[in-house]
Short mmCIF file of C-alpha atoms in Angstrom, two decimals:
data_model
loop_
_atom_site.label_atom_id
_atom_site.label_comp_id
_atom_site.label_asym_id
_atom_site.label_seq_id
_atom_site.Cartn_x
_atom_site.Cartn_y
_atom_site.Cartn_z
CA GLU W 1 0.00 0.00 0.00
CA ASP W 2 2.78 2.41 0.86
CA LEU W 3 4.59 1.64 -2.40
CA MET W 4 1.46 2.21 -4.50
CA TYR W 5 0.68 5.49 -2.75
CA ASP W 6 4.23 6.82 -3.18
CA ILE W 7 4.32 5.90 -6.88
CA CYS W 8 0.93 7.44 -7.62
CA GLU W 9 1.68 10.62 -5.70
CA ASN W 10 5.04 11.03 -7.46
CA VAL W 11 3.61 10.40 -10.94
CA ALA W 12 0.21 12.11 -10.76
CA GLN W 13 0.72 14.99 -8.33
CA LYS W 14 4.40 15.83 -8.47
CA HIS W 15 4.92 15.37 -12.22
CA GLY W 16 1.36 15.61 -13.58
CA GLY W 17 1.64 12.28 -15.39
CA SER W 18 -0.71 9.42 -16.18
CA LEU W 19 -0.90 6.46 -13.83
CA LYS W 20 -1.66 4.00 -16.62
CA ALA W 21 -0.40 3.93 -20.19
CA GLU W 22 -0.49 0.60 -22.03
CA HIS W 23 -3.42 -0.83 -20.06
CA GLY W 24 -6.61 0.77 -18.78
CA THR W 25 -7.31 1.69 -15.17
CA GLY W 26 -8.13 -1.40 -13.13
CA ARG W 27 -8.86 -2.15 -9.49
CA ASN W 28 -5.20 -1.61 -8.67
CA VAL W 29 -5.43 2.07 -9.59
CA ALA W 30 -9.12 2.71 -8.87
CA PRO W 31 -8.44 4.31 -5.43
CA PHE W 32 -6.06 6.83 -7.10
CA VAL W 33 -8.26 8.02 -10.01
CA GLU W 34 -9.32 11.06 -7.98
CA MET W 35 -5.69 11.83 -7.16
CA GLU W 36 -4.85 11.84 -10.90
CA TRP W 37 -7.89 13.71 -12.29
CA GLY W 38 -8.96 15.88 -9.35
CA THR W 39 -12.13 15.92 -7.26
CA LYS W 40 -14.32 17.77 -9.79
CA ALA W 41 -13.52 15.48 -12.74
CA TYR W 42 -13.83 12.44 -10.49
CA ALA W 43 -17.33 13.53 -9.40
CA LEU W 44 -18.34 13.96 -13.07
CA MET W 45 -17.13 10.42 -13.81
CA TRP W 46 -19.37 9.05 -11.06
CA GLU W 47 -22.32 11.09 -12.32
CA ILE W 48 -21.91 9.73 -15.86
CA LYS W 49 -21.51 6.20 -14.50
CA ARG W 50 -24.78 6.43 -12.56
CA LEU W 51 -26.63 7.86 -15.59
CA PHE W 52 -25.56 5.13 -18.03
CA ASP W 53 -25.18 2.20 -15.60
CA PRO W 54 -27.38 2.82 -12.55
CA ALA W 55 -27.27 -0.87 -11.53
CA PHE W 56 -23.47 -0.98 -11.83
CA LEU W 57 -23.54 -4.01 -14.16
CA LEU W 58 -20.74 -2.93 -16.49
CA ASN W 59 -17.28 -3.83 -15.21
CA PRO W 60 -18.26 -3.09 -11.61
CA GLY W 61 -15.59 -1.61 -9.39
CA VAL W 62 -12.85 -1.64 -12.00
CA VAL W 63 -12.39 2.01 -12.97
CA LEU W 64 -14.55 3.61 -10.28
CA ASN W 65 -14.62 2.03 -6.85
CA GLU W 66 -15.76 3.50 -3.53
CA ASP W 67 -13.45 1.25 -1.51
CA PRO W 68 -10.16 3.14 -0.94
CA ASP W 69 -8.37 -0.11 -0.08
CA ILE W 70 -9.51 -2.22 -3.05
CA HIS W 71 -5.99 -2.28 -4.50
CA ALA W 72 -4.83 -4.26 -1.46
CA LYS W 73 -7.69 -6.77 -1.45
CA ASN W 74 -8.31 -9.98 -3.42
CA ILE W 75 -4.73 -10.03 -4.68
CA ARG W 76 -4.15 -13.02 -6.99
CA LEU W 77 -1.79 -15.59 -5.57
CA ASP W 78 0.42 -17.06 -8.29
CA PHE W 79 1.67 -20.49 -7.27
CA ALA W 80 5.18 -21.54 -8.34
CA ALA W 81 4.75 -24.85 -10.16
CA ASN W 82 7.56 -25.23 -12.72
CA PRO W 83 10.47 -22.94 -13.70
CA LEU W 84 9.46 -23.32 -17.36
CA VAL W 85 6.22 -21.37 -16.80
CA ASP W 86 6.45 -19.64 -13.43
CA ARG W 87 7.11 -16.27 -15.09
CA CYS W 88 3.69 -16.29 -16.80
CA ILE W 89 1.46 -13.42 -15.65
CA SER W 90 -1.45 -14.52 -17.84
CA CYS W 91 -1.26 -11.59 -20.26
CA GLY W 92 -2.72 -13.69 -23.10
CA TRP W 93 -0.46 -12.68 -26.00
CA CYS W 94 0.16 -16.38 -26.67
CA GLU W 95 -3.47 -17.30 -27.29
CA SER W 96 -3.80 -16.27 -30.94
CA ASN W 97 -1.04 -18.71 -31.94
CA CYS W 98 -2.50 -21.75 -30.18
CA PRO W 99 -4.19 -24.44 -32.35
CA SER W 100 -6.28 -25.67 -29.39
CA ARG W 101 -7.56 -22.25 -28.34
CA ASP W 102 -11.13 -23.06 -29.50
CA LEU W 103 -11.00 -26.70 -28.37
CA SER W 104 -9.58 -27.15 -24.87
CA LEU W 105 -7.19 -24.63 -23.32
CA THR W 106 -4.94 -21.83 -24.49
CA PRO W 107 -1.31 -21.70 -23.28
CA ARG W 108 -1.99 -19.24 -20.48
CA GLN W 109 -5.02 -21.28 -19.39
CA ARG W 110 -2.93 -24.47 -19.36
CA ILE W 111 -0.34 -22.74 -17.21
CA GLN W 112 -2.89 -21.40 -14.71
CA VAL W 113 -4.71 -24.74 -14.50
CA TYR W 114 -1.40 -26.56 -14.02
CA LYS W 115 -0.36 -24.12 -11.28
CA GLU W 116 -3.64 -24.65 -9.44
CA LEU W 117 -3.40 -28.41 -9.95
CA THR W 118 0.12 -28.42 -8.50
CA ARG W 119 -1.00 -26.29 -5.55
CA MET W 120 -3.87 -28.64 -4.72
CA ARG W 121 -1.65 -31.73 -5.01
CA GLU W 122 0.93 -30.28 -2.64
CA GLU W 123 -1.78 -29.19 -0.22
CA TRP W 124 -3.36 -32.67 -0.26
CA THR W 125 0.01 -34.37 0.25
CA ALA W 126 0.83 -32.09 3.19
CA SER W 127 -2.58 -32.74 4.77
CA GLY W 128 -1.92 -36.46 5.08
CA GLU W 129 -5.50 -37.27 4.08
CA ARG W 130 -6.12 -40.62 2.39
CA TYR W 131 -8.57 -39.52 -0.28
CA LYS W 132 -8.11 -36.72 -2.76
CA PRO W 133 -10.49 -33.76 -2.57
CA ALA W 134 -13.26 -33.81 -5.18
CA ARG W 135 -11.96 -30.61 -6.80
CA LEU W 136 -8.48 -32.10 -7.25
CA GLU W 137 -9.91 -35.26 -8.83
CA ALA W 138 -12.00 -33.15 -11.20
CA PHE W 139 -8.94 -31.12 -12.22
CA GLU W 140 -6.83 -34.23 -12.82
CA LYS W 141 -9.55 -35.85 -14.92
CA SER W 142 -9.95 -32.82 -17.16
CA TRP W 143 -6.20 -32.10 -17.28
CA GLU W 144 -5.44 -35.31 -19.17
CA TYR W 145 -7.42 -34.13 -22.20
CA ALA W 146 -6.03 -30.60 -21.93
CA GLU W 147 -2.50 -32.01 -21.99
CA ASN W 148 -3.18 -34.43 -24.85
CA THR W 149 -4.64 -31.70 -27.06
CA CYS W 150 -1.58 -29.49 -26.71
CA ALA W 151 0.32 -29.58 -30.02
CA ALA W 152 3.51 -28.69 -28.11
CA ASP W 153 4.70 -26.81 -31.20
CA GLY W 154 6.11 -23.87 -29.25
CA MET W 155 4.30 -21.23 -31.31
CA CYS W 156 3.08 -19.71 -28.05
CA GLN W 157 6.71 -18.78 -27.36
CA GLU W 158 6.79 -16.68 -30.55
CA LYS W 159 4.17 -14.32 -29.12
CA CYS W 160 5.12 -14.47 -25.43
CA PRO W 161 6.92 -11.30 -24.20
CA VAL W 162 9.14 -13.40 -21.91
CA LYS W 163 9.46 -16.38 -24.32
CA ILE W 164 7.61 -19.01 -22.29
CA ASN W 165 7.15 -22.24 -24.24
CA THR W 166 4.12 -24.05 -22.81
CA GLY W 167 4.86 -26.95 -25.18
CA GLU W 168 8.11 -27.60 -23.32
CA LEU W 169 6.14 -27.91 -20.08
CA VAL W 170 3.75 -30.39 -21.67
CA LYS W 171 6.58 -32.45 -23.20
CA SER W 172 8.31 -32.44 -19.82
CA LEU W 173 5.16 -33.79 -18.18
CA ARG W 174 4.80 -36.45 -20.87
CA HIS W 175 8.42 -37.40 -20.26
CA ASP W 176 7.80 -37.78 -16.53
CA THR W 177 4.76 -39.94 -17.23
CA LEU W 178 6.23 -42.18 -19.93
CA GLU W 179 9.87 -42.55 -18.97
CA GLY W 180 9.00 -44.26 -15.70
CA VAL W 181 7.24 -44.21 -12.36
CA VAL W 182 8.89 -44.19 -8.95
CA ASP W 183 8.23 -46.97 -6.47
CA ALA W 184 10.06 -48.35 -3.45
CA ASP W 185 12.80 -49.77 -5.65
CA GLY W 186 13.33 -46.58 -7.61
CA PRO W 187 12.37 -45.62 -11.18
CA THR W 188 10.54 -48.33 -13.12
CA PRO W 189 10.74 -47.94 -16.91
CA ARG W 190 7.52 -48.46 -18.81
CA ALA W 191 6.83 -47.30 -22.35
CA ALA W 192 10.39 -45.96 -22.62
CA ALA W 193 11.68 -49.49 -23.13
CA ALA W 194 9.33 -49.96 -26.09
CA ALA W 195 10.39 -46.61 -27.55
CA ALA W 196 14.05 -47.51 -27.19
CA PHE W 197 13.39 -50.81 -28.99
CA VAL W 198 11.68 -49.00 -31.89
CA ALA W 199 14.55 -46.49 -32.12
CA SER W 200 17.21 -49.20 -32.16
CA ASN W 201 15.36 -50.99 -34.98
CA TRP W 202 14.51 -47.85 -36.96
CA SER W 203 16.47 -48.99 -40.01
CA ARG W 204 14.29 -52.13 -40.17
CA ILE W 205 11.01 -50.32 -39.53
CA THR W 206 11.18 -47.44 -42.01
CA PRO W 207 11.46 -49.66 -45.15
CA ILE W 208 8.33 -51.57 -44.03
CA VAL W 209 6.10 -48.51 -43.59
CA PRO W 210 5.77 -47.72 -47.34
CA TRP W 211 4.52 -51.26 -47.94
CA PHE W 212 1.96 -50.85 -45.18
CA LEU W 213 0.78 -47.46 -46.53
CA ASP W 214 0.41 -48.94 -50.01
CA ALA W 215 -1.65 -51.80 -48.57
CA VAL W 216 -3.95 -49.31 -46.82
CA SER W 217 -4.25 -47.31 -50.04
CA LEU W 218 -5.19 -50.44 -52.00
CA ALA W 219 -7.79 -51.30 -49.38
CA HIS W 220 -9.21 -47.81 -49.80
CA LYS W 221 -9.37 -48.29 -53.56
CA ALA W 222 -11.06 -51.69 -53.20
CA MET W 223 -13.59 -50.85 -50.46
CA GLY W 224 -14.23 -47.14 -50.98
CA THR W 225 -14.10 -44.19 -48.64
CA TRP W 226 -17.16 -44.89 -46.46
CA PRO W 227 -16.22 -48.46 -45.43
CA MET W 228 -12.62 -47.40 -44.76
CA SER W 229 -13.79 -44.49 -42.61
CA THR W 230 -16.18 -46.75 -40.67
CA ILE W 231 -13.59 -49.45 -39.98
CA SER W 232 -10.80 -47.03 -39.08
CA GLY W 233 -13.17 -45.01 -36.90
CA ALA W 234 -14.08 -48.12 -34.94
CA ILE W 235 -10.41 -49.05 -34.43
CA TRP W 236 -9.56 -45.48 -33.41
CA GLY W 237 -12.45 -45.38 -30.95
CA VAL W 238 -11.52 -48.68 -29.29
CA SER W 239 -7.87 -47.63 -28.99
CA ASN W 240 -8.85 -44.51 -27.00
CA ASN W 241 -6.97 -42.10 -29.31
CA TYR W 242 -3.87 -44.28 -29.41
CA MET W 243 -4.27 -45.39 -33.04
CA PRO W 244 -4.36 -42.75 -35.81
CA LEU W 245 -7.70 -42.05 -37.48
CA TRP W 246 -7.59 -42.73 -41.23
CA ASN W 247 -8.71 -40.13 -43.75
CA SER W 248 -8.91 -40.16 -47.54
CA TYR W 249 -5.78 -38.00 -47.85
CA MET W 250 -3.51 -40.49 -46.10
CA PRO W 251 -0.30 -40.91 -48.14
CA ARG W 252 0.73 -43.88 -50.19
CA GLY W 253 4.13 -45.42 -49.62
CA ALA W 254 7.17 -43.52 -50.86
CA LYS W 255 9.49 -45.05 -53.41
CA SER W 256 13.11 -45.59 -52.44
CA VAL W 257 15.65 -42.80 -52.72
CA ASP W 258 17.37 -42.91 -56.11
CA VAL W 259 20.42 -40.65 -56.20
CA PRO W 260 21.53 -39.49 -59.67
CA ALA W 261 25.12 -39.97 -60.75
CA ALA W 262 27.51 -37.08 -60.22
CA PRO W 263 27.32 -34.62 -63.14
CA ILE W 264 30.15 -34.64 -65.67
CA LYS W 265 32.72 -31.92 -64.94
CA ALA W 266 30.78 -30.91 -61.85
CA ASP W 267 31.76 -27.71 -60.10
CA ALA W 268 33.65 -28.61 -56.94
CA LYS W 269 31.55 -26.04 -55.07
CA LYS W 270 28.33 -27.66 -56.22
CA ARG W 271 28.16 -30.41 -53.65
CA VAL W 272 25.42 -30.96 -51.11
CA VAL W 273 24.61 -33.48 -48.41
CA TYR W 274 20.97 -34.37 -48.84
CA LEU W 275 19.06 -35.80 -45.88
CA PRO W 276 15.59 -37.03 -46.89
CA SER W 277 13.66 -37.09 -43.61
CA CYS W 278 12.24 -40.38 -42.41
CA VAL W 279 8.78 -38.92 -43.09
CA THR W 280 9.46 -38.32 -46.79
CA ARG W 281 11.29 -41.65 -47.05
CA MET W 282 8.13 -43.38 -45.85
CA MET W 283 5.23 -41.19 -47.07
CA GLY W 284 4.54 -40.53 -50.73
CA PRO W 285 1.69 -38.58 -52.36
CA SER W 286 -1.95 -39.16 -51.50
CA ARG W 287 -4.20 -41.29 -53.67
CA GLY W 288 -5.81 -39.14 -56.34
CA ASP W 289 -3.13 -36.45 -56.30
CA GLU W 290 -2.51 -36.38 -60.05
CA ALA W 291 -0.19 -33.36 -59.91
CA ALA W 292 2.22 -35.27 -57.65
CA GLY W 293 1.99 -38.54 -59.56
CA ASP W 294 3.97 -41.38 -57.99
CA ASP W 295 7.04 -39.35 -57.02
CA ALA W 296 7.93 -38.79 -53.39
CA VAL W 297 9.31 -35.49 -52.11
CA HIS W 298 12.91 -36.66 -52.35
CA ALA W 299 12.47 -37.43 -56.07
CA LYS W 300 11.47 -33.82 -56.72
CA PHE W 301 14.32 -32.36 -54.72
CA LEU W 302 16.84 -34.65 -56.41
CA SER W 303 15.42 -33.48 -59.74
CA LEU W 304 16.04 -29.85 -58.76
CA LEU W 305 19.59 -30.62 -57.65
CA GLU W 306 20.27 -32.40 -60.93
CA LYS W 307 18.97 -29.43 -62.95
CA ALA W 308 21.28 -27.14 -61.01
CA GLY W 309 24.27 -29.46 -61.60
CA TYR W 310 24.83 -30.50 -57.98
CA GLU W 311 26.62 -33.60 -56.80
CA VAL W 312 24.51 -35.27 -54.12
CA ILE W 313 25.98 -36.97 -51.06
CA LEU W 314 23.77 -39.20 -48.92
CA PRO W 315 24.75 -39.89 -45.29
CA LYS W 316 25.60 -43.45 -44.36
CA ASN W 317 22.91 -45.65 -42.81
CA LEU W 318 20.14 -43.41 -44.15
CA ASP W 319 17.36 -45.89 -43.29
CA GLY W 320 18.28 -45.70 -39.62
CA MET W 321 18.47 -41.90 -39.43
CA CYS W 322 15.89 -39.81 -37.57
CA CYS W 323 16.12 -36.45 -35.82
CA GLY W 324 14.24 -37.92 -32.84
CA MET W 325 11.26 -35.57 -32.97
CA VAL W 326 8.78 -38.44 -33.24
CA PHE W 327 10.02 -39.69 -29.86
CA ASP W 328 10.62 -36.34 -28.16
CA SER W 329 7.14 -34.97 -28.89
CA ARG W 330 5.58 -38.03 -27.26
CA GLY W 331 7.67 -37.56 -24.12
CA PHE W 332 10.55 -39.96 -24.85
CA ARG W 333 13.18 -37.25 -24.54
CA ASP W 334 16.18 -39.51 -23.90
CA VAL W 335 15.35 -41.77 -26.84
CA GLY W 336 14.90 -38.72 -29.08
CA TYR W 337 18.29 -37.32 -28.11
CA GLY W 338 19.90 -40.67 -28.79
CA GLN W 339 18.50 -40.63 -32.33
CA LEU W 340 19.71 -37.07 -32.84
CA GLU W 341 23.22 -37.90 -31.68
CA GLY W 342 23.46 -40.74 -34.19
CA MET W 343 22.31 -38.43 -36.97
CA GLN W 344 24.79 -35.77 -35.92
CA SER W 345 27.71 -38.20 -36.19
CA ALA W 346 26.66 -39.32 -39.67
CA LEU W 347 26.22 -35.73 -40.88
CA MET W 348 29.60 -34.73 -39.46
CA GLU W 349 31.24 -37.38 -41.63
CA ALA W 350 29.18 -36.77 -44.77
CA SER W 351 29.59 -32.98 -44.70
CA GLU W 352 33.24 -32.95 -43.61
CA ARG W 353 32.12 -31.17 -40.45
CA GLY W 354 30.04 -28.57 -42.19
CA ARG W 355 32.28 -27.83 -45.18
CA VAL W 356 29.56 -29.19 -47.49
CA PRO W 357 26.05 -27.72 -46.99
CA ILE W 358 23.35 -30.03 -45.65
CA VAL W 359 19.69 -29.92 -46.69
CA CYS W 360 16.77 -31.67 -45.01
CA ASP W 361 13.54 -31.64 -47.02
CA THR W 362 11.16 -31.37 -44.02
CA SER W 363 11.01 -28.07 -42.14
CA PRO W 364 10.12 -29.37 -38.64
CA CYS W 365 13.00 -31.87 -38.72
CA LEU W 366 15.45 -29.22 -39.90
CA GLN W 367 14.31 -26.78 -37.24
CA ARG W 368 14.82 -29.37 -34.51
CA MET W 369 18.31 -30.13 -35.85
CA LYS W 370 19.16 -26.41 -35.90
CA GLU W 371 17.98 -26.10 -32.32
CA LYS W 372 19.42 -29.26 -30.78
CA ILE W 373 22.67 -30.07 -32.64
CA ASP W 374 25.55 -28.81 -30.52
CA ASP W 375 28.42 -28.57 -33.04
CA PRO W 376 28.48 -24.91 -34.21
CA LEU W 377 30.00 -25.61 -37.64
CA LEU W 378 27.51 -28.35 -38.38
CA LYS W 379 24.65 -26.14 -37.20
CA LEU W 380 25.68 -23.39 -39.64
CA ALA W 381 25.77 -25.88 -42.53
CA LEU W 382 22.11 -26.90 -42.11
CA TYR W 383 19.55 -25.54 -44.60
CA GLU W 384 15.79 -25.77 -44.94
CA PRO W 385 14.81 -26.64 -48.58
CA VAL W 386 13.25 -23.26 -49.41
CA GLN W 387 16.27 -21.50 -47.93
CA PHE W 388 18.69 -23.66 -49.91
CA ILE W 389 16.81 -23.15 -53.19
CA SER W 390 16.69 -19.39 -52.66
CA LEU W 391 20.40 -19.13 -51.83
CA TYR W 392 22.01 -21.78 -54.05
CA LEU W 393 19.72 -23.15 -56.77
CA LYS W 394 17.64 -20.20 -57.96
CA ASP W 395 20.36 -18.69 -60.16
CA SER W 396 20.82 -22.01 -61.98
CA LEU W 397 17.12 -22.42 -62.81
CA GLU W 398 14.66 -20.74 -65.15
CA PHE W 399 11.20 -20.24 -63.65
CA THR W 400 7.78 -20.24 -65.35
CA LYS W 401 4.45 -19.58 -63.65
CA VAL W 402 2.56 -22.86 -64.02
CA ARG W 403 -0.40 -22.34 -61.62
CA ASP W 404 -3.08 -19.66 -61.47
CA SER W 405 -4.00 -19.50 -57.77
CA VAL W 406 -2.38 -21.54 -55.01
CA ALA W 407 -2.32 -21.58 -51.21
CA VAL W 408 0.89 -21.79 -49.21
CA HIS W 409 1.01 -22.82 -45.58
CA VAL W 410 4.22 -21.83 -43.83
CA PRO W 411 4.78 -24.47 -41.10
CA CYS W 412 5.37 -23.25 -37.59
CA SER W 413 8.95 -24.51 -37.80
CA SER W 414 9.59 -22.33 -40.87
CA LYS W 415 8.01 -19.38 -39.08
CA LYS W 416 10.48 -19.88 -36.24
CA LEU W 417 13.29 -19.90 -38.80
CA LYS W 418 11.95 -16.58 -40.20
CA LEU W 419 11.41 -18.05 -43.68
CA ASN W 420 7.88 -16.72 -44.29
CA GLU W 421 8.86 -14.23 -46.99
CA GLN W 422 11.30 -16.61 -48.71
CA MET W 423 8.66 -19.32 -48.94
CA ILE W 424 5.96 -17.03 -50.31
CA GLY W 425 8.45 -15.36 -52.66
CA LEU W 426 9.55 -18.71 -54.09
CA ALA W 427 5.93 -19.73 -54.68
CA GLU W 428 5.25 -16.41 -56.43
CA MET W 429 7.91 -17.30 -58.99
CA CYS W 430 5.89 -20.41 -59.87
CA ALA W 431 2.24 -19.21 -59.68
CA HIS W 432 0.29 -16.10 -60.69
CA GLU W 433 -1.50 -15.75 -57.33
CA VAL W 434 -0.19 -16.99 -54.00
CA HIS W 435 -2.32 -16.87 -50.86
CA ALA W 436 -0.70 -17.51 -47.49
CA THR W 437 -2.93 -19.40 -45.06
CA PRO W 438 -3.65 -17.28 -41.95
CA ILE W 439 -2.95 -20.25 -39.68
CA PRO W 440 -0.14 -20.06 -37.09
CA CYS W 441 -0.12 -23.85 -36.59
CA CYS W 442 -2.26 -26.57 -38.18
CA GLY W 443 -2.20 -28.65 -34.98
CA MET W 444 -0.96 -31.84 -36.65
CA ALA W 445 2.12 -32.14 -34.41
CA GLY W 446 3.37 -35.34 -36.03
CA ASP W 447 0.57 -37.85 -35.55
CA ARG W 448 -1.30 -36.04 -32.75
CA GLY W 449 -3.73 -34.51 -35.24
CA MET W 450 -4.60 -38.02 -36.46
CA ARG W 451 -5.12 -39.31 -32.91
CA TYR W 452 -7.05 -36.20 -31.85
CA PRO W 453 -8.62 -35.08 -35.16
CA GLU W 454 -10.71 -32.45 -33.37
CA LEU W 455 -7.45 -30.58 -32.72
CA THR W 456 -6.70 -30.05 -36.42
CA GLY W 457 -10.41 -29.57 -37.09
CA SER W 458 -10.47 -26.67 -34.64
CA SER W 459 -7.24 -25.11 -35.88
CA LEU W 460 -8.19 -25.40 -39.56
CA GLN W 461 -11.89 -24.60 -39.22
CA HIS W 462 -11.66 -21.62 -41.64
CA LEU W 463 -9.21 -23.09 -44.15
CA ASP W 464 -11.79 -24.46 -46.60
CA GLY W 465 -13.54 -21.08 -46.86
CA MET W 466 -10.23 -19.30 -47.42
CA MET W 467 -9.31 -21.72 -50.23
CA GLN W 468 -12.67 -21.37 -51.96
CA SER W 469 -12.87 -17.59 -51.70
CA ASN W 470 -9.46 -17.27 -53.37
CA GLY W 471 -10.03 -19.98 -55.98
CA CYS W 472 -7.01 -21.98 -54.88
CA THR W 473 -6.63 -25.18 -56.90
CA ASP W 474 -3.54 -26.46 -55.06
CA GLY W 475 -1.86 -26.13 -51.69
CA TYR W 476 1.83 -26.28 -50.76
CA SER W 477 3.92 -26.53 -47.62
CA THR W 478 7.16 -28.20 -46.45
CA SER W 479 5.94 -30.74 -43.89
CA ARG W 480 4.37 -33.97 -45.14
CA THR W 481 2.25 -34.65 -42.04
CA CYS W 482 0.97 -31.06 -41.98
CA GLU W 483 0.12 -31.33 -45.68
CA MET W 484 -2.00 -34.40 -44.94
CA SER W 485 -4.01 -32.49 -42.34
CA LEU W 486 -4.34 -29.39 -44.52
CA SER W 487 -5.64 -31.55 -47.38
CA ASN W 488 -8.17 -33.27 -45.14
CA HIS W 489 -9.68 -30.00 -43.92
CA SER W 490 -9.69 -28.14 -47.23
CA ASN W 491 -10.63 -30.93 -49.67
CA THR W 492 -7.66 -29.77 -51.76
CA HIS W 493 -4.41 -31.62 -52.23
CA PHE W 494 -1.57 -30.02 -50.27
CA ARG W 495 1.92 -31.23 -51.16
CA SER W 496 5.51 -30.12 -50.73
CA LEU W 497 6.48 -26.82 -52.34
CA LEU W 498 9.28 -28.78 -54.02
CA TYR W 499 6.68 -30.28 -56.39
CA LEU W 500 5.68 -26.81 -57.58
CA VAL W 501 9.27 -25.59 -57.95
CA ASP W 502 10.29 -28.68 -59.88
CA GLU W 503 7.30 -28.33 -62.20
CA ALA W 504 7.98 -24.65 -62.80
CA THR W 505 11.73 -24.86 -63.50
CA VAL W 506 14.19 -26.04 -66.10
CA ALA W 507 17.96 -25.91 -66.04
CA LYS W 508 19.26 -22.52 -67.10
CA PRO W 509 21.36 -22.81 -70.29
CA LYS W 510 25.08 -22.34 -69.80
CA GLU W 511 26.91 -19.42 -71.41
CA GLY W 512 28.05 -21.40 -74.48
CA GLU W 513 24.56 -22.81 -75.01
CA GLN W 514 22.98 -19.34 -74.75
CA GLN W 515 25.30 -17.96 -77.46
CA GLN W 516 24.43 -20.87 -79.79
CA GLN W 517 20.72 -20.21 -79.24
#
């Protein structure tokens, strides 16, 4: 109280200033409105208030309050629950970037609910009571869904003034849940053992997935959409969101990576280490996507590199390589880091410790590598595909506009890498009209959008209208799983931007060839 009075007196009376600038006058300053404006103006405010709101229904007690001590009453107690989010003051800047904001909770709501949940748990533990209070049980029951519908994409951090990443909190909680439970004998591993087994056999698993996807696609062709939806919906429902829910835009299997031979008399500077992500090595185009044909993403990027005269280097043990995101996002942090370390060693060798640039064709994977790889030279050598094309390939290619109106979704990972303008600019070289989707994050988050389809449905609820109003015939992005979700909620095929660039470009003639022409 003394501090508030001294500040207000110094600002309002001594210097004639305003007590509030960015925000409006709230209960904290209500007792000092008369000090700032004077008794006559303050009386007029009350008179106007009583004329327009005689029952005091509108924001009661916020600007005008008869209690001179209201600023010292009902002060919100902010419980310290986790260093990752304790700095949150619930300002709400994060909410517009959250894909679950219209479904479950926004980031600031998750933080406040988690703080209250932690407070109640500690209070119950300290009480020594056997049974949990009803309010705590209700919070825990509802919290499970609130946690599961968090995309954990970190886009909230992009808007937060103090850079709080609510997704990191959620992944940390998933890690605590899945990596093990503590009993009398210490930590007991549970699902982590299964995750470690999958990771150690990744090179055997990834070649099988395309066969499985092709089998599912053939079943779709044979049975039709309605029977497939019914069967998959039943399996998804029985699994309690554990199994992905099928949709008609699920990808077919990707063909194997076929690296072209090194170009004759290749420029020594035109070398690149190409890392097709495990997603693009497994997932090809969707059934019915005629513009994509049968080619996977890596086939299109290899085509672009060949046009530009680049020698392509593939890392060793490609089938076993993964950045670890698929494990980390589910809470298996240690397994994910183990995968990343193996990838880092292979890239160090292939790139001669960053002397040769490295390109990964999937933006989320590249962004994770940029963030988590610890070798500074290797980190500098990493490029997202749009970034690499803009910096290295564009001058070796001739562009033609081959589409009339297209939509481009910049993935949240590319937004974090500040590649919005580069991605839209590259698309504008290939199409007459380019419309950026006004979606911060599609909510797919790997496979989470397939296990909780209402999450992507909520995030992309306006996408179909945006596509139709702009006459978009095609959609493009740089994340295969996001493209699947975008297609499903717009009824338009979304595919990698590399398809559009490859279609719109030819190799630029060399100087001797130009003179002959």
